[in-house]
Amino acid sequence: MRTAGSIQLLAAVLLAARATTMAFIDDAPRRQAAGLARYRTTDHARRFRLGEPRSFRDAIAVLSSQSTSEGQNFYNDFDDDDGRSRGAAASSSPLGDNYNDDDDADFLASLRRRRELLRNSSRELLGRWTSGSASSRVGFTVNESFYEGGGGTGGGMASFDWVRRVSIGSYPRVACGSASGGVFVADVESGKLLGSAPRAHWPSSSSSSSSSFSSSSDGSDDEDEDLLAKDEDLIRLLYGDYDGGGVLAVALTCGAGTDDLIASAGREGGIKLHRWIRRLQSSSRMTGEGIDELELLGSIRMGGDGNDDAVVTCLRFDSLGRRLYAGGGDGRLTILTFEKEDDIVGGMRKMQIPSWMSSSLYSRRSKKGKASPQSWSASPILSLDYSEALGMLATAHANGDVRVYSLDANDERFDDSVALPLLGVWNPFADTNDACHARSVAFVSCGGEREGDNDDGNDDYPSWSIVAGGGNGRLWMQEIHPSHYVHGTTTASQTSTAKKTKNPNDNENRQRMISTPSTTPQLFRENSMQQVKPSHRGPVLSMTSRPGGILISAGHDGMLRVSCLSKPVPRALYGLGGYKVWIGSICVDDEGKRLLSDGRDDVVVVHDFSKDDEG
């Protein structure tokens, strides 16, 4: 006879075994994708291939089959004290006769309910984006010290500043640049400024504080100069008639476990790296309170020979915060890989795609808009976007090109120490009467939310599109096929046509590959190019997107336009007004719930689509 205590112990073991098995089932797809499941034994690690269990009972059988050898951490909890089994009926399933097929049905029904709940939540959020149901508020101001000091510039008090460029990390953490060249990190939920580097970059050639800026902020004794001021053509391409000064680009790492790195680019050229840290005060070590600040890690020169510098126009971190993509005004695409946590800059690996590989030649124009035949150069990169899901990077160029590269390591042409495989080139602005530069670019996921997609693998509706915003305010979209190139099945001859030419400024008359604007079936869906209307008035300065085919674009007209690309014909949904011509960047958080932007003087604006507007 077993005592009541033994029965209670047995019941507890049964519940624990069932919980362990459920966790095993829930985790099976991930381990199946990895190809191997690893379980440690007392003296060695065993490896075995694992198929996904078709039912709860199958999972029990798998566990039982892997738990027979002595010394493993999977063992029979139901042996008698003398080590003998209780019989075939008991050993056939650790749960014994109390388990039945109804448990399978209940468990699967629970999974289906959970999946349907998540789908409904996703559809509801997408519906709020579609209808414009959001709560809008100020996230934070860069003039916290200005207001605390009572305003004004006398007596050593802080002067008023303006937000220029925004990047979002792990929400609610946000980084931004300023017109005076500062870099800031803040929490937009609490409205608290977490750290700042007020004089990280050159402000602008017209700023009264330009003469006071020195590269001493990064530990150098040499005086920096405003490289962008020497390139009036690049200023015009970036900002048209409204150059707000200050920081050109900023990027903040995102995702759990990243190092809170902030990369920023200024008019003096190159990149500065900061890290947000909290220094604990000796009096409050137990409470975790301390002083938040930005620690300068170093500066990175971006010139082709490693000594000269070049203006960086756009920046983007990958999701792990270990790789930084940078587009240059000299036409170079640079990839910085940070391999050492204890020496971010010193342990950095830099790969630059030469300008003649990354862009076509570009004829710079005078103020009157006339081409200068003797001023051919590599086409500046004005914007870039990165899609981890696709394994792609896209760049927008001054000559109107949108160039798409593969970041897929399985691509047979991939070699991140030399160059990235070029998947294709698209120029939607070349054949128009109003030829212009490609000012911005964005990938848009239409995913399972696209009309007609029933999650049955139907390929009648594409999953992804790429959108180019022009200096003339027009937006063009092109549908792409991830399945054709994500595993490196294309070859160099399939991606784009090319012709040989000579650079008029190349004294050695070296042959340059100039990609002819083309649409390849391997990358772009045939005859899929469409215009996204209405157009902006003035350049499309920034674009971002979220799943469900939602595209947000910003221009000099002070309007944030929200469009839906998940229909056969793209349609405008609504606009968010009240912004100024100085708007320069917009971004969406990883959850797809919030839209952040600059363009409202000294504040970062948050539109939260997971909440109703209380006003």
mmCIF file with all atom_site columns, C-alpha atoms in Angstrom, residues 390 463-464 480-487 523:
data_model
loop_
_atom_site.group_PDB
_atom_site.id
_atom_site.type_symbol
_atom_site.label_atom_id
_atom_site.label_alt_id
_atom_site.label_comp_id
_atom_site.label_asym_id
_atom_site.label_entity_id
_atom_site.label_seq_id
_atom_site.pdbx_PDB_ins_code
_atom_site.Cartn_x
_atom_site.Cartn_y
_atom_site.Cartn_z
_atom_site.occupancy
_atom_site.B_iso_or_equiv
_atom_site.pdbx_formal_charge
_atom_site.auth_seq_id
_atom_site.auth_comp_id
_atom_site.auth_asym_id
_atom_site.auth_atom_id
_atom_site.pdbx_PDB_model_num
ATOM 1  C CA . LEU A 1 390 ? 14.758 39.509 -46.797 1.00 0.00 ? 390 LEU A CA 1
ATOM 2  C CA . SER A 1 463 ? 4.824  39.636 -49.948 1.00 0.00 ? 463 SER A CA 1
ATOM 3  C CA . TRP A 1 464 ? 7.250  42.531 -50.296 1.00 0.00 ? 464 TRP A CA 1
ATOM 4  C CA . ILE A 1 480 ? 9.838  41.894 -55.438 1.00 0.00 ? 480 ILE A CA 1
ATOM 5  C CA . HIS A 1 481 ? 10.077 38.120 -55.101 1.00 0.00 ? 481 HIS A CA 1
ATOM 6  C CA . PRO A 1 482 ? 12.105 37.068 -52.026 1.00 0.00 ? 482 PRO A CA 1
ATOM 7  C CA . SER A 1 483 ? 11.812 33.375 -52.885 1.00 0.00 ? 483 SER A CA 1
ATOM 8  C CA . HIS A 1 484 ? 13.927 33.806 -56.022 1.00 0.00 ? 484 HIS A CA 1
ATOM 9  C CA . TYR A 1 485 ? 17.040 35.236 -54.438 1.00 0.00 ? 485 TYR A CA 1
ATOM 10 C CA . VAL A 1 486 ? 17.050 34.786 -50.681 1.00 0.00 ? 486 VAL A CA 1
ATOM 11 C CA . HIS A 1 487 ? 18.993 31.524 -50.965 1.00 0.00 ? 487 HIS A CA 1
ATOM 12 C CA . LEU A 1 523 ? 14.316 40.412 -58.278 1.00 0.00 ? 523 LEU A CA 1
#
